[in-house]
Amino acid sequence: MKSFWRLLGEIKSSSAWLTLSVLALLLSVLSTQGVNLMMGRLLDTAISTGVPSLLGSVLPLLVLVSLSIISMALDHLFSGYFNVTSQSTLRTKTFRSLGRLSMTTLSSLRTGDILNRFNDDLAQLESAVNSLVKHTLATVIQMAIVLVIAIKIRWELALIAIGLPIAYNMLFLRVSRPIQHEQQTERELAAEVTSQFEDILGGWVEIKSFNLVERMNQKLGEQMEKHSAKMLQVSRFWSVISSCDFLMSQGYPVIIVLLATLYIQRGQMSIGQLFVFLRITPVFLNFIWDLDPHSFRTSITVAERLFNLWDEPKERLEGESAPIDGAKPLVQFRNVQFSYPDSDRIASNGITFELEQGKTLGIVGESGCGKTTILNLLCGFYEDYTGMIYFGGTDIRVWRLDELRRHLAFVQQDPYLFPTTVSDNIVLGSNYPEEIKDKRLRESIARARLSDLMDSRHEGYHLAIRGNGENLSVGQRQRIALARAFYKEPTLVLLDEPTSALDAATESWIHDALKDLFEGRTAIVVSHRLNIVKGLDNIIVLDQGRIVEQGTHHKLLERKGKYYQMYMQQFSGLETG
């Protein structure tokens, strides 16, 4: 029930529409039951005095029927507004929670699981909100009004009429409690199927080129069999419950009629009262389906999965916008040690270095030695490290993360391009006035050596990008990412393997663009290609998370250590001992 009350709290912004809907429902129930009572009296009058005496009751009956229809229409209208606003609230909450998840959390979640929660779970929860909230209130209101009428007719029969469904429902809730865990497992298995299917869609080239089609089909088939088996287990339970529901629906009115017949024979009930009773007792029986324990259990299951996502650790919001202290190094790492979540390997082991403002730093080393980790830590993506990291003379844990990142431009090895235009991908939500925005955009495109792309397409920088840049070359995607950095004019540029997987001509263009980007600007470049970093002011050599060498290109070559070996392998093909 805790999850149910939390769900109510999450959609409280829609309470006004819910209130109007409930008021319209109350009017509808009162008018509908008024019609039932009047019809019962008309039936008794017809039996005792004849049809002609009924004509004077037709007009009040029509008024009540009209009122019932109008109030029901208003109820549906207000319910629609309630559904739309509550669904919008849930989607907004989920999307904002995703946007604020820490990198620690994101790295532990599979994309397929997140998509499954955002699409399937959220859709199920949205469709169930109306039944969980609105139908619950509707049932309570109808039950209260109908119970008063039933007790007034015959209180003993009323207690039996309401007691049977309540007893049945309580028994059901007790029996169905264990199935909630099985439904949770079924949702997790469904998420795993979605994740594997996403892996297949994203890796068609590798799957086909390595002849993995049958293996991937087998793996997906095994997971789908597990999911199907769990679904069948849940389905068998609900099939038994459905049979019990059917038995209850058929036997319930028979019991009511048999008992009412006894009261009629004794002269304690009239035919008209039996008619009214039979008209209103379905409300008691529908108590089972209006509250819908199956839907309730399923909805609570998916709600808890979403709540778990909402409650995952978030990036912190607190902090300050600290001034850049020009007298201190822009970046300082002091004995920083860090390991990624769920990993025993130390990614950064005692990292200590400084980067003066206006200077450039290269970070080199073998794959997996911790180069990109330094950039991730500097961006505040992970904060569960030991040691100190300073930016502009202030501990980055003191900075507000959004303020810190305003000073940074991070160009990744495989930059993501949004499915919009080239210009939107470069500007990325900038609030510059239109005339300044256009000028800066053109300058950024030119400085990123991207003009050839703009000139070759008639759309220019309004060219629409498809599927993370599938209509662009790798080099064009990389240069769009560089144009972002030019446009932002950051305090610090971070580049992660900016020339990986590029041909010689494109790499030359990128190299020229980097020289332009570095001019008068502080930059950190991660690269395994030494020709990109050899002209930088300082170079750090990493090995298994440690700094093993540090200095300029020429000084590192003179030492004939790790950097020298890397240089000789790349440029001479020689291995030195």
Coordinates of C-alpha atoms in Angstrom, one line a residue:
M1 CA 0.0 0.0 0.0
K2 CA 3.0 2.3 0.5
S3 CA 3.5 2.3 -3.3
F4 CA -0.1 3.1 -3.8
W5 CA 0.0 6.1 -1.5
R6 CA 3.2 7.3 -3.1
L7 CA 1.6 7.1 -6.6
L8 CA -1.2 9.3 -5.3
G9 CA 1.3 11.8 -4.0
E10 CA 3.1 11.9 -7.4
I11 CA -0.1 12.8 -9.3
K12 CA -1.5 15.3 -6.8
S13 CA -1.1 18.1 -9.4
S14 CA -4.0 16.5 -11.2
S15 CA -6.2 16.5 -8.1
A16 CA -8.4 19.4 -9.4
W17 CA -9.6 17.4 -12.4
L18 CA -10.0 14.3 -10.2
T19 CA -12.2 16.3 -7.8
L20 CA -14.4 17.6 -10.6
S21 CA -14.7 14.1 -12.0
V22 CA -15.7 12.7 -8.6
L23 CA -18.3 15.4 -8.1
A24 CA -19.8 14.6 -11.6
L25 CA -19.7 10.9 -10.7
L26 CA -21.5 11.6 -7.4
L27 CA -24.2 13.4 -9.2
S28 CA -24.4 10.6 -11.8
V29 CA -24.7 7.9 -9.1
L30 CA -27.4 9.8 -7.2
S31 CA -29.5 10.4 -10.3
T32 CA -29.0 6.8 -11.5
Q33 CA -30.1 5.4 -8.2
G34 CA -32.9 7.8 -8.1
V35 CA -34.1 6.4 -11.4
N36 CA -33.8 2.8 -9.9
L37 CA -35.9 3.8 -6.9
M38 CA -38.5 5.5 -9.0
M39 CA -38.8 2.5 -11.4
G40 CA -39.2 0.2 -8.4
R41 CA -42.1 2.4 -7.1
L42 CA -43.6 2.5 -10.6
L43 CA -43.5 -1.3 -10.7
D44 CA -45.3 -1.6 -7.4
T45 CA -47.8 1.0 -8.4
A46 CA -48.5 -0.7 -11.7
I47 CA -49.1 -4.0 -9.9
S48 CA -51.4 -2.5 -7.3
T49 CA -53.3 0.3 -9.2
G50 CA -52.7 -0.1 -12.9
V51 CA -50.7 1.7 -15.7
P52 CA -52.8 4.9 -16.1
S53 CA -51.7 6.2 -12.7
L54 CA -48.1 6.0 -13.8
L55 CA -48.3 8.9 -16.4
G56 CA -47.6 11.6 -13.8
S57 CA -44.3 10.0 -12.9
V58 CA -42.9 10.0 -16.4
L59 CA -41.6 13.6 -16.4
P60 CA -39.6 13.3 -13.1
L61 CA -38.2 10.0 -14.5
L62 CA -37.1 11.7 -17.7
V63 CA -35.5 14.6 -15.7
L64 CA -33.5 12.1 -13.6
V65 CA -32.4 10.1 -16.7
S66 CA -31.3 13.4 -18.4
L67 CA -29.4 14.4 -15.3
S68 CA -27.7 11.0 -15.2
I69 CA -26.6 11.2 -18.8
I70 CA -25.2 14.8 -18.5
S71 CA -23.3 14.1 -15.3
M72 CA -21.9 10.9 -16.8
A73 CA -20.7 12.8 -19.8
L74 CA -19.0 15.4 -17.5
D75 CA -17.5 12.6 -15.5
H76 CA -15.9 11.1 -18.6
L77 CA -14.7 14.6 -19.7
F78 CA -13.0 15.4 -16.4
S79 CA -11.6 11.9 -16.2
G80 CA -10.0 12.4 -19.6
Y81 CA -8.3 15.6 -18.4
F82 CA -7.2 13.8 -15.2
N83 CA -5.7 10.9 -17.2
V84 CA -3.8 13.3 -19.6
T85 CA -2.4 15.5 -16.8
S86 CA -1.4 12.6 -14.6
Q87 CA 0.2 10.7 -17.4
S88 CA 2.2 13.9 -18.3
T89 CA 3.3 14.2 -14.7
L90 CA 4.5 10.6 -14.6
R91 CA 6.4 10.9 -17.9
T92 CA 8.0 14.1 -16.9
K93 CA 9.1 12.7 -13.6
T94 CA 10.6 9.6 -15.3
F95 CA 12.4 11.7 -18.0
R96 CA 13.8 14.1 -15.4
S97 CA 14.9 11.3 -13.2
L98 CA 16.7 9.7 -16.2
G99 CA 18.4 13.0 -16.9
R100 CA 19.7 13.4 -13.4
L101 CA 20.9 9.8 -12.9
S102 CA 24.6 9.6 -11.9
M103 CA 27.1 8.0 -14.3
T104 CA 27.6 5.4 -11.6
T105 CA 23.9 4.4 -11.9
L106 CA 23.8 4.7 -15.7
S107 CA 26.9 2.5 -16.1
S108 CA 25.1 -0.2 -14.0
L109 CA 21.8 -0.2 -16.0
R110 CA 21.3 -1.7 -19.4
T111 CA 19.8 0.5 -22.1
G112 CA 17.2 -2.1 -22.8
D113 CA 16.1 -2.2 -19.2
I114 CA 15.7 1.6 -19.1
L115 CA 13.8 1.6 -22.4
N116 CA 11.5 -1.2 -21.0
R117 CA 10.7 0.8 -17.9
F118 CA 10.2 4.1 -19.9
N119 CA 8.0 2.5 -22.6
D120 CA 6.3 -0.7 -21.4
D121 CA 6.2 -0.1 -17.6
L122 CA 5.2 3.5 -17.9
A123 CA 2.5 2.8 -20.4
Q124 CA 1.0 0.1 -18.2
L125 CA 1.1 2.4 -15.2
E126 CA -0.5 5.2 -17.1
S127 CA -3.4 3.0 -18.2
A128 CA -3.8 1.7 -14.7
V129 CA -3.7 5.1 -12.9
N130 CA -7.3 5.6 -13.8
S131 CA -8.4 2.3 -12.5
L132 CA -6.3 2.6 -9.4
V133 CA -7.3 6.1 -8.4
K134 CA -10.5 7.1 -10.2
H135 CA -12.2 3.7 -10.1
T136 CA -11.3 3.2 -6.5
L137 CA -13.0 6.5 -5.6
A138 CA -15.9 5.7 -7.9
T139 CA -16.4 2.3 -6.3
V140 CA -16.3 3.8 -2.8
I141 CA -18.8 6.5 -3.7
Q142 CA -21.2 4.1 -5.4
M143 CA -20.8 1.5 -2.6
A144 CA -21.7 4.1 0.1
I145 CA -24.8 5.3 -1.7
V146 CA -26.0 1.9 -2.8
L147 CA -25.4 0.5 0.6
V148 CA -27.7 3.1 2.2
I149 CA -30.5 2.2 -0.3
A150 CA -30.0 -1.6 0.2
I151 CA -30.1 -1.3 4.0
K152 CA -33.2 0.8 3.8
I153 CA -34.9 -1.9 1.7
R154 CA -33.7 -4.9 3.8
W155 CA -30.7 -4.6 6.0
E156 CA -30.1 -8.4 6.4
L157 CA -30.1 -8.9 2.7
A158 CA -27.8 -5.9 2.3
L159 CA -25.2 -7.3 4.6
I160 CA -25.2 -10.6 2.7
A161 CA -25.0 -8.8 -0.6
I162 CA -22.0 -6.8 0.4
G163 CA -20.4 -9.4 2.6
L164 CA -20.0 -12.0 -0.1
P165 CA -17.9 -9.8 -2.5
I166 CA -15.8 -8.4 0.4
A167 CA -15.0 -11.9 1.7
Y168 CA -14.1 -13.0 -1.8
N169 CA -11.9 -10.0 -2.4
M170 CA -10.0 -10.4 0.9
L171 CA -9.4 -14.0 0.1
F172 CA -8.1 -13.1 -3.3
L173 CA -5.8 -10.5 -2.0
R174 CA -4.3 -12.9 0.4
V175 CA -3.9 -15.7 -2.2
S176 CA -2.5 -13.3 -4.8
R177 CA 0.2 -11.8 -2.7
P178 CA 3.0 -14.2 -3.8
I179 CA 2.2 -13.7 -7.5
Q180 CA 3.5 -10.1 -7.2
H181 CA 7.1 -11.3 -7.0
E182 CA 6.5 -13.5 -10.0
Q183 CA 5.2 -10.5 -12.0
Q184 CA 8.2 -8.5 -11.0
T185 CA 10.5 -11.3 -12.3
E186 CA 8.4 -11.5 -15.5
R187 CA 9.0 -7.7 -16.1
E188 CA 12.7 -8.1 -15.5
L189 CA 12.9 -11.0 -18.0
A190 CA 11.0 -8.9 -20.5
A191 CA 13.5 -6.1 -20.0
E192 CA 16.3 -8.6 -20.7
V193 CA 14.7 -9.7 -23.9
T194 CA 14.4 -6.0 -24.9
S195 CA 18.1 -5.5 -24.1
Q196 CA 19.2 -8.5 -26.2
F197 CA 17.0 -7.5 -29.1
E198 CA 18.6 -4.0 -28.9
D199 CA 22.1 -5.6 -29.0
I200 CA 21.1 -7.5 -32.1
L201 CA 19.8 -4.4 -33.9
G202 CA 22.9 -2.4 -33.0
G203 CA 25.4 -5.0 -34.0
W204 CA 24.2 -6.3 -37.3
V205 CA 27.5 -5.7 -39.0
E206 CA 29.5 -7.7 -36.4
I207 CA 26.8 -10.4 -36.2
K208 CA 26.8 -11.0 -39.9
S209 CA 30.5 -10.7 -40.5
F210 CA 31.3 -13.1 -37.7
N211 CA 28.5 -15.5 -38.6
L212 CA 26.8 -15.0 -35.3
V213 CA 23.2 -15.0 -36.6
E214 CA 22.4 -18.5 -35.3
R215 CA 24.2 -18.0 -32.0
M216 CA 22.4 -14.7 -31.3
N217 CA 19.1 -16.2 -32.3
Q218 CA 19.7 -19.1 -30.0
K219 CA 20.6 -16.8 -27.1
L220 CA 17.6 -14.6 -27.7
G221 CA 15.4 -17.7 -28.1
E222 CA 16.6 -19.0 -24.7
Q223 CA 15.8 -15.7 -23.0
M224 CA 12.4 -15.6 -24.7
E225 CA 11.7 -19.1 -23.5
K226 CA 12.5 -18.1 -19.9
H227 CA 10.2 -15.1 -20.3
S228 CA 7.4 -17.2 -21.8
A229 CA 7.7 -19.8 -19.0
K230 CA 7.3 -17.1 -16.4
M231 CA 4.4 -15.5 -18.3
L232 CA 2.7 -18.9 -18.4
Q233 CA 3.2 -19.3 -14.7
V234 CA 1.5 -16.0 -14.1
S235 CA -1.1 -16.7 -16.7
R236 CA -2.1 -20.0 -15.0
F237 CA -2.7 -18.2 -11.7
W238 CA -4.9 -15.6 -13.4
S239 CA -6.8 -18.3 -15.3
V240 CA -7.8 -19.9 -12.0
I241 CA -8.8 -16.5 -10.6
S242 CA -10.9 -15.8 -13.8
S243 CA -12.8 -19.1 -13.3
C244 CA -13.5 -18.1 -9.7
D245 CA -14.7 -14.7 -10.9
F246 CA -17.1 -16.3 -13.4
L247 CA -18.4 -18.7 -10.7
M248 CA -19.0 -15.7 -8.4
S249 CA -20.7 -13.6 -11.1
Q250 CA -23.1 -16.5 -11.9
G251 CA -23.9 -17.6 -8.4
Y252 CA -24.1 -14.2 -6.7
P253 CA -27.4 -13.1 -8.3
V254 CA -29.0 -16.5 -7.8
I255 CA -28.2 -16.3 -4.0
I256 CA -29.7 -12.8 -3.8
V257 CA -32.9 -13.8 -5.7
L258 CA -33.4 -16.9 -3.5
L259 CA -33.0 -15.0 -0.3
A260 CA -35.2 -12.1 -1.5
T261 CA -38.0 -14.6 -2.5
L262 CA -38.2 -15.7 1.1
Y263 CA -38.7 -12.1 2.2
I264 CA -41.4 -11.5 -0.5
Q265 CA -43.3 -14.6 0.6
R266 CA -43.3 -13.3 4.1
G267 CA -44.6 -9.9 2.9
Q268 CA -41.3 -8.2 4.0
M269 CA -40.3 -7.1 0.5
S270 CA -42.2 -6.0 -2.6
I271 CA -41.6 -7.0 -6.2
G272 CA -40.5 -3.4 -6.9
Q273 CA -38.0 -3.5 -4.0
L274 CA -36.6 -6.8 -5.4
F275 CA -36.3 -5.0 -8.8
V276 CA -34.4 -2.1 -7.2
F277 CA -32.2 -4.6 -5.2
L278 CA -31.3 -6.5 -8.4
R279 CA -30.5 -3.2 -10.1
I280 CA -28.1 -2.0 -7.3
T281 CA -26.5 -5.2 -6.1
P282 CA -24.2 -5.4 -9.3
V283 CA -22.4 -2.5 -7.6
F284 CA -21.5 -4.8 -4.8
L285 CA -20.5 -7.6 -7.2
N286 CA -18.5 -5.2 -9.4
F287 CA -16.6 -4.2 -6.3
I288 CA -14.4 -7.2 -7.3
W289 CA -13.7 -6.0 -10.8
D290 CA -13.9 -2.2 -10.2
L291 CA -11.1 -2.4 -7.7
D292 CA -9.5 -5.0 -10.0
P293 CA -7.0 -6.7 -7.8
H294 CA -5.2 -8.1 -10.8
S295 CA -4.7 -4.7 -12.3
F296 CA -3.9 -3.4 -8.8
R297 CA -1.1 -6.0 -8.3
T298 CA 0.2 -5.5 -11.9
S299 CA 0.2 -1.7 -11.5
I300 CA 1.9 -1.8 -8.2
T301 CA 4.6 -4.0 -9.7
V302 CA 5.4 -1.7 -12.5
A303 CA 5.0 1.3 -10.2
E304 CA 7.7 -0.1 -7.9
R305 CA 10.0 -0.7 -10.9
L306 CA 9.6 3.0 -11.9
F307 CA 10.0 4.1 -8.3
N308 CA 13.2 2.2 -8.2
L309 CA 14.4 4.0 -11.2
W310 CA 13.3 7.4 -9.7
D311 CA 15.1 6.5 -6.5
E312 CA 18.4 5.6 -8.1
P313 CA 21.3 7.8 -7.0
K314 CA 21.2 11.2 -8.7
E315 CA 23.9 13.7 -9.5
R316 CA 24.0 16.4 -6.9
L317 CA 22.3 19.7 -7.4
E318 CA 23.9 21.7 -4.6
G319 CA 27.1 23.7 -5.1
E320 CA 28.2 27.1 -6.2
S321 CA 29.4 29.0 -9.2
A322 CA 33.0 29.6 -8.2
P323 CA 35.2 32.2 -9.8
I324 CA 38.2 31.1 -11.8
D325 CA 41.3 32.0 -9.8
G326 CA 43.8 33.3 -12.4
A327 CA 46.8 32.9 -10.0
K328 CA 46.3 29.2 -9.7
P329 CA 46.5 26.3 -12.1
L330 CA 43.2 25.7 -14.0
V331 CA 43.3 22.0 -13.2
Q332 CA 44.9 20.2 -10.3
F333 CA 44.8 16.5 -9.4
R334 CA 46.2 15.5 -6.1
N335 CA 46.7 11.8 -5.3
V336 CA 43.4 10.9 -6.9
Q337 CA 42.4 7.2 -6.7
F338 CA 39.3 5.8 -8.3
S339 CA 37.7 2.5 -9.4
Y340 CA 34.6 2.1 -11.5
P341 CA 31.5 0.6 -9.9
D342 CA 31.5 -3.2 -9.8
S343 CA 35.1 -3.3 -10.8
D344 CA 38.1 -4.4 -8.6
R345 CA 40.6 -2.8 -11.0
I346 CA 41.9 0.6 -10.0
A347 CA 41.4 3.0 -12.9
S348 CA 43.2 6.0 -11.4
N349 CA 46.0 5.2 -8.9
G350 CA 47.5 8.2 -7.1
I351 CA 47.1 10.6 -10.1
T352 CA 48.8 13.9 -9.4
F353 CA 49.4 16.7 -12.0
E354 CA 48.7 20.4 -12.6
L355 CA 47.7 22.2 -15.8
E356 CA 48.3 26.0 -16.0
Q357 CA 45.8 28.2 -17.6
G358 CA 46.4 28.7 -21.4
K359 CA 48.5 25.5 -21.5
T360 CA 47.9 22.2 -23.2
L361 CA 48.3 18.6 -21.8
G362 CA 48.4 15.3 -23.6
I363 CA 47.5 12.0 -21.9
V364 CA 48.8 8.9 -23.6
G365 CA 49.1 5.2 -22.8
E366 CA 47.8 1.8 -23.8
S367 CA 44.0 1.1 -24.0
G368 CA 42.5 0.7 -20.5
C369 CA 45.2 2.5 -18.7
G370 CA 42.8 5.2 -17.3
K371 CA 43.2 8.0 -19.8
T372 CA 39.5 8.7 -20.4
T373 CA 38.9 8.2 -16.6
I374 CA 40.7 11.5 -15.9
L375 CA 38.3 13.4 -18.3
N376 CA 35.3 11.7 -16.7
L377 CA 36.4 12.7 -13.2
L378 CA 37.1 16.2 -14.3
C379 CA 33.6 16.5 -15.7
G380 CA 32.1 15.4 -12.4
F381 CA 30.6 12.3 -13.9
Y382 CA 32.0 10.3 -10.9
E383 CA 32.6 11.7 -7.4
D384 CA 33.3 8.6 -5.4
Y385 CA 37.1 9.0 -5.6
T386 CA 39.7 9.7 -3.0
G387 CA 42.1 12.6 -3.2
M388 CA 41.4 16.1 -4.5
I389 CA 40.5 17.6 -7.9
Y390 CA 40.5 21.4 -8.3
F391 CA 39.2 23.5 -11.2
G392 CA 40.0 27.2 -11.2
G393 CA 41.4 26.8 -7.7
T394 CA 38.2 25.3 -6.3
D395 CA 37.4 21.7 -5.4
I396 CA 35.1 20.4 -8.1
R397 CA 32.9 18.9 -5.3
V398 CA 32.2 22.5 -4.3
W399 CA 31.2 23.5 -7.8
R400 CA 27.6 23.1 -9.0
L401 CA 28.0 20.5 -11.7
D402 CA 26.1 22.5 -14.3
E403 CA 28.2 25.6 -13.6
L404 CA 31.4 23.5 -13.8
R405 CA 30.3 22.0 -17.2
R406 CA 29.6 25.4 -18.6
H407 CA 33.4 25.9 -18.6
L408 CA 34.0 22.6 -20.4
A409 CA 33.7 21.3 -23.9
F410 CA 34.0 17.5 -24.1
V411 CA 34.7 16.1 -27.5
Q412 CA 34.3 12.3 -27.3
Q413 CA 35.9 9.6 -29.3
D414 CA 32.5 8.6 -30.8
P415 CA 30.4 11.8 -30.5
Y416 CA 26.7 11.5 -30.4
L417 CA 24.7 13.5 -33.0
F418 CA 21.1 14.2 -32.3
P419 CA 18.5 13.6 -35.0
T420 CA 18.1 17.2 -36.0
T421 CA 20.1 19.7 -38.2
V422 CA 23.8 20.2 -38.3
S423 CA 23.4 23.7 -36.9
D424 CA 21.3 22.5 -33.9
N425 CA 23.9 19.8 -33.2
I426 CA 26.6 22.5 -33.0
V427 CA 24.6 25.1 -31.1
L428 CA 23.1 22.6 -28.6
G429 CA 20.6 25.0 -27.0
S430 CA 22.7 28.1 -26.9
N431 CA 20.8 31.3 -25.9
Y432 CA 22.8 33.7 -28.0
P433 CA 20.7 36.3 -30.0
E434 CA 20.0 35.1 -33.5
E435 CA 22.4 37.5 -35.3
I436 CA 25.3 36.5 -33.0
K437 CA 24.3 32.9 -33.1
D438 CA 24.5 32.8 -36.9
K439 CA 27.9 34.5 -37.0
R440 CA 29.4 32.2 -34.4
L441 CA 27.9 29.2 -36.1
R442 CA 29.6 30.1 -39.4
E443 CA 32.9 30.8 -37.7
S444 CA 32.8 27.5 -35.8
I445 CA 32.0 25.6 -39.0
A446 CA 34.9 27.2 -40.8
R447 CA 37.4 26.7 -38.0
A448 CA 36.3 23.0 -37.6
R449 CA 37.2 22.5 -41.3
L450 CA 33.5 21.6 -42.0
S451 CA 32.9 24.1 -44.8
D452 CA 33.3 21.4 -47.4
L453 CA 30.3 19.5 -46.1
M454 CA 28.2 22.6 -45.9
D455 CA 29.2 23.6 -49.5
S456 CA 28.5 20.1 -50.9
R457 CA 24.9 20.0 -49.7
H458 CA 22.2 22.4 -50.8
E459 CA 20.7 22.4 -47.3
G460 CA 24.0 23.8 -45.9
Y461 CA 24.1 23.7 -42.1
H462 CA 20.4 23.0 -42.1
L463 CA 21.2 19.5 -43.3
A464 CA 19.1 16.9 -41.3
I465 CA 21.2 14.3 -39.5
R466 CA 19.8 10.8 -39.5
G467 CA 20.4 8.0 -36.9
N468 CA 23.4 9.4 -35.0
G469 CA 25.0 10.6 -38.2
E470 CA 24.5 7.6 -40.5
N471 CA 24.3 10.0 -43.5
L472 CA 27.8 11.4 -42.6
S473 CA 31.3 10.1 -42.6
V474 CA 33.2 9.4 -39.4
G475 CA 35.4 12.5 -40.1
Q476 CA 32.4 14.7 -40.7
R477 CA 30.9 13.6 -37.4
Q478 CA 34.1 14.3 -35.6
R479 CA 34.4 17.8 -37.1
I480 CA 30.8 18.6 -36.0
A481 CA 31.8 17.7 -32.5
L482 CA 34.9 20.0 -32.8
A483 CA 32.6 22.8 -34.1
R484 CA 30.6 22.4 -30.9
A485 CA 33.7 23.2 -29.0
F486 CA 34.6 26.2 -31.1
Y487 CA 31.0 27.5 -30.7
K488 CA 31.0 27.1 -27.0
E489 CA 34.3 28.9 -26.5
P490 CA 35.0 27.0 -23.2
T491 CA 37.5 27.6 -20.5
L492 CA 38.8 24.1 -20.9
V493 CA 38.7 21.8 -23.9
L494 CA 38.7 18.0 -23.3
L495 CA 39.3 15.7 -26.3
D496 CA 39.1 12.0 -26.2
E497 CA 40.9 10.3 -29.1
P498 CA 39.8 13.0 -31.6
T499 CA 41.5 11.3 -34.6
S500 CA 40.7 7.7 -34.0
A501 CA 39.5 5.7 -37.0
L502 CA 40.2 8.5 -39.4
D503 CA 42.0 8.4 -42.8
A504 CA 45.2 10.4 -43.3
A505 CA 43.5 13.3 -45.1
T506 CA 40.8 13.7 -42.6
E507 CA 43.3 13.4 -39.7
S508 CA 45.3 16.2 -41.3
W509 CA 42.2 18.4 -41.4
I510 CA 41.4 17.6 -37.8
H511 CA 45.0 18.3 -36.8
D512 CA 44.8 21.7 -38.3
A513 CA 41.5 22.4 -36.6
L514 CA 43.0 21.3 -33.2
K515 CA 45.8 23.8 -33.6
D516 CA 43.3 26.5 -34.1
L517 CA 41.2 25.3 -31.2
F518 CA 44.2 25.2 -28.9
E519 CA 45.3 28.7 -29.6
G520 CA 45.1 30.7 -26.4
R521 CA 43.0 28.0 -24.7
T522 CA 43.6 25.4 -22.1
A523 CA 43.2 21.8 -23.4
I524 CA 43.6 18.2 -22.4
V525 CA 44.0 15.7 -25.2
V526 CA 43.7 11.9 -24.7
S527 CA 45.2 10.0 -27.6
H528 CA 47.1 6.9 -28.5
R529 CA 48.4 8.7 -31.6
L530 CA 51.5 10.6 -30.5
N531 CA 51.6 12.9 -33.5
I532 CA 48.5 14.6 -32.0
V533 CA 50.1 15.3 -28.6
K534 CA 53.8 15.8 -29.4
G535 CA 53.3 19.6 -29.9
L536 CA 51.5 20.1 -26.6
D537 CA 53.1 21.9 -23.6
N538 CA 53.1 18.8 -21.4
I539 CA 52.5 15.0 -21.8
I540 CA 51.5 12.5 -19.2
V541 CA 52.2 8.8 -19.8
L542 CA 49.8 6.4 -18.0
D543 CA 50.3 2.7 -17.3
Q544 CA 47.7 0.7 -15.3
G545 CA 46.2 3.8 -13.8
R546 CA 49.5 5.3 -12.7
I547 CA 51.6 8.2 -14.1
V548 CA 54.9 6.7 -15.1
E549 CA 56.3 9.6 -17.0
Q550 CA 55.7 13.3 -17.5
G551 CA 57.3 16.0 -19.6
T552 CA 57.5 17.5 -23.1
H553 CA 57.7 15.4 -26.2
H554 CA 61.5 15.9 -26.6
K555 CA 62.3 15.3 -22.9
L556 CA 60.3 12.1 -22.9
L557 CA 62.1 10.8 -26.0
E558 CA 65.4 11.6 -24.3
R559 CA 64.5 9.4 -21.3
K560 CA 63.9 6.5 -23.6
G561 CA 61.2 5.1 -21.3
K562 CA 57.6 4.1 -21.9
Y563 CA 56.8 7.1 -24.2
Y564 CA 59.9 6.4 -26.3
Q565 CA 58.8 2.8 -26.8
M566 CA 55.4 3.9 -27.9
Y567 CA 56.9 6.5 -30.3
M568 CA 59.3 4.0 -31.9
Q569 CA 56.5 1.5 -32.4
Q570 CA 54.3 4.0 -34.1
F571 CA 56.8 5.8 -36.2
S572 CA 59.6 3.3 -36.8
G573 CA 57.9 -0.1 -36.2
L574 CA 60.8 -0.9 -33.8
E575 CA 60.5 -2.6 -30.4
T576 CA 63.1 -1.5 -27.9
G577 CA 64.0 -3.3 -24.7

